[in-house]
Amino acid sequence: MSLDWISRAERLDALPPYVFARLDELKVRAREQGLDLIDLGMGNPDGSAPQPVIEAAIAALQDPHNHGYPPFEGTASFRQAITTWYQRCYGVELNPDSEALPLIGSKEGLGHLALAYVNPGDVILVPTPSYPAHFRGPLIAGAKIYSIHLSAEQNWLIDLTTIPEDVAQQAKMLYFNYPNNPTTATAPREFYEEVVKFARHYEILLVHDLCYAELAFDGYQPTSLLEIPGAKEIGVEFHTLSKTYNMAGWRVGFVVGNSDVIQGLRTLKTNLDYGIFSAIQKAAETALQLPDKYIQEVQQRYRTRRDFLIKGLGELGWEIPISKATMYLWIKTPMGQGSTEFALDVLQQTGVVITPGNAFGEAGEGYVRISLIADCDRLGEVLRRFKQAGIRYQ
Ligand SMILES: *Cc1c(COP(=O)(O)O)cnc(C)c1O
């Protein structure tokens, strides 16, 4: 029942409509009609968390010490595991007490960081397309978003020279993410060096999302922002256990970097939540300590799927460059079709769910994102259905 005597907070009105909502409606209807849906829409990994992680969680559940409120700042042993992992993977030295903070998934932290740092009207730089939390968090906080347009011609890399001088002067934060969701783009080390120089010159807080750090292929090794000298003075970096370790439902991630910023976020969170169930922190700690062999298996799994789908879609007319990282393909819609129109058309004709590129901002128009979250048997079925329905590029 609608209430006419009370209105929602204006901050909710600032949010653009969620493109996923219409897709969801159609998904429900398709399921009711008995259609066998293949959902490649969300970045929601298929399969289970690693067995040692599950066992660590079970053991932690048996310990009553883990059943109370967890410490606000996260357990000491998880924070230690985070900083040890950073040292091992990137050679970056971090203080586990002041420079690392566990999060209830990185989306929670990305959003709350905006609430901790953005005043209404502050200018925040966010690329388009981008992961929705990177602009929705600041919008909820009342930010004025300056969209940095990414394009295929620039390999979806931020071109800092396109940011006008007065905007750079006013800007307070820059959100960015490589390897990139949704475009699958990667950034060379020189890019990070440029960004750090830019941020120091204009006094802009860098917020880097490195959530696809381990999902990289063919020998490519992503760069951490914190590897760049001076980055810790002006930046933070977010991570998640959701993707690499199939733990999306467990809700655990973390942020590392500048201690002042970490303290600001912690102060806000102390007023809003109690952190992560200690048993889950124990499990996350175990995940970060898994041998490299586990990561290699995950990489192999996504690489096989990537190659399979790129080849199959190639036979249907798509020329898709081989992505060096992430769990997605980012493909152009066939001539003249809008993102939403094409995604809905594919769903109705084939029961395959893909994400319209405009869900990631206006510059995603003309593209769709396909998540590699099904095995090759299932992806083969996707290709068969595309063929049968005559869905091809041009
Ligand atoms: C999936 C994803 C996340 C992960 O969010 P969690 O809340 O940790 O599950 C964060 N950033 C990007 C860019 C993502 O694609």
Coordinates of N, CA, C and O in Angstrom, one line a residue, residues 44-50 245-247 301 305 373:
N44 N 28.4 -13.8 -10.4 CA 28.1 -14.7 -9.2 C 28.7 -16.1 -9.5 O 28.1 -16.9 -10.2
P45 N 30.0 -16.3 -9.0 CA 30.7 -17.6 -9.4 C 29.8 -18.8 -9.1 O 29.2 -18.9 -8.1
D46 N 29.9 -19.8 -10.1 CA 29.2 -21.1 -9.8 C 30.2 -21.9 -9.0 O 31.4 -21.7 -8.9
G47 N 29.6 -22.9 -8.3 CA 30.4 -23.8 -7.6 C 30.7 -23.4 -6.1 O 30.2 -22.4 -5.7
S48 N 31.4 -24.3 -5.4 CA 31.5 -24.1 -4.0 C 32.8 -23.5 -3.6 O 33.8 -23.5 -4.3
A49 N 32.8 -22.9 -2.4 CA 34.1 -22.4 -1.8 C 35.0 -23.6 -1.6 O 34.5 -24.8 -1.5
P50 N 36.3 -23.4 -1.6 CA 37.3 -24.5 -1.4 C 37.0 -25.3 -0.2 O 36.6 -24.8 0.9
Y245 N 37.4 -17.1 -4.6 CA 37.2 -18.2 -3.8 C 35.8 -18.7 -3.8 O 35.4 -19.5 -2.9
N246 N 35.0 -18.3 -4.7 CA 33.6 -18.7 -4.8 C 32.8 -18.4 -3.5 O 32.1 -19.3 -3.0
M247 N 33.1 -17.3 -2.9 CA 32.5 -17.0 -1.5 C 31.6 -15.8 -1.6 O 31.4 -15.1 -0.6
R301 N 40.2 -22.7 -15.0 CA 38.8 -22.9 -15.2 C 38.2 -21.8 -16.1 O 37.5 -22.0 -17.1
R305 N 36.9 -21.6 -20.2 CA 35.5 -21.0 -20.6 C 35.7 -19.8 -21.5 O 34.9 -19.7 -22.5
I373 N 30.2 -17.9 -15.9 CA 29.8 -18.7 -14.6 C 29.1 -20.0 -14.9 O 28.2 -20.4 -14.1

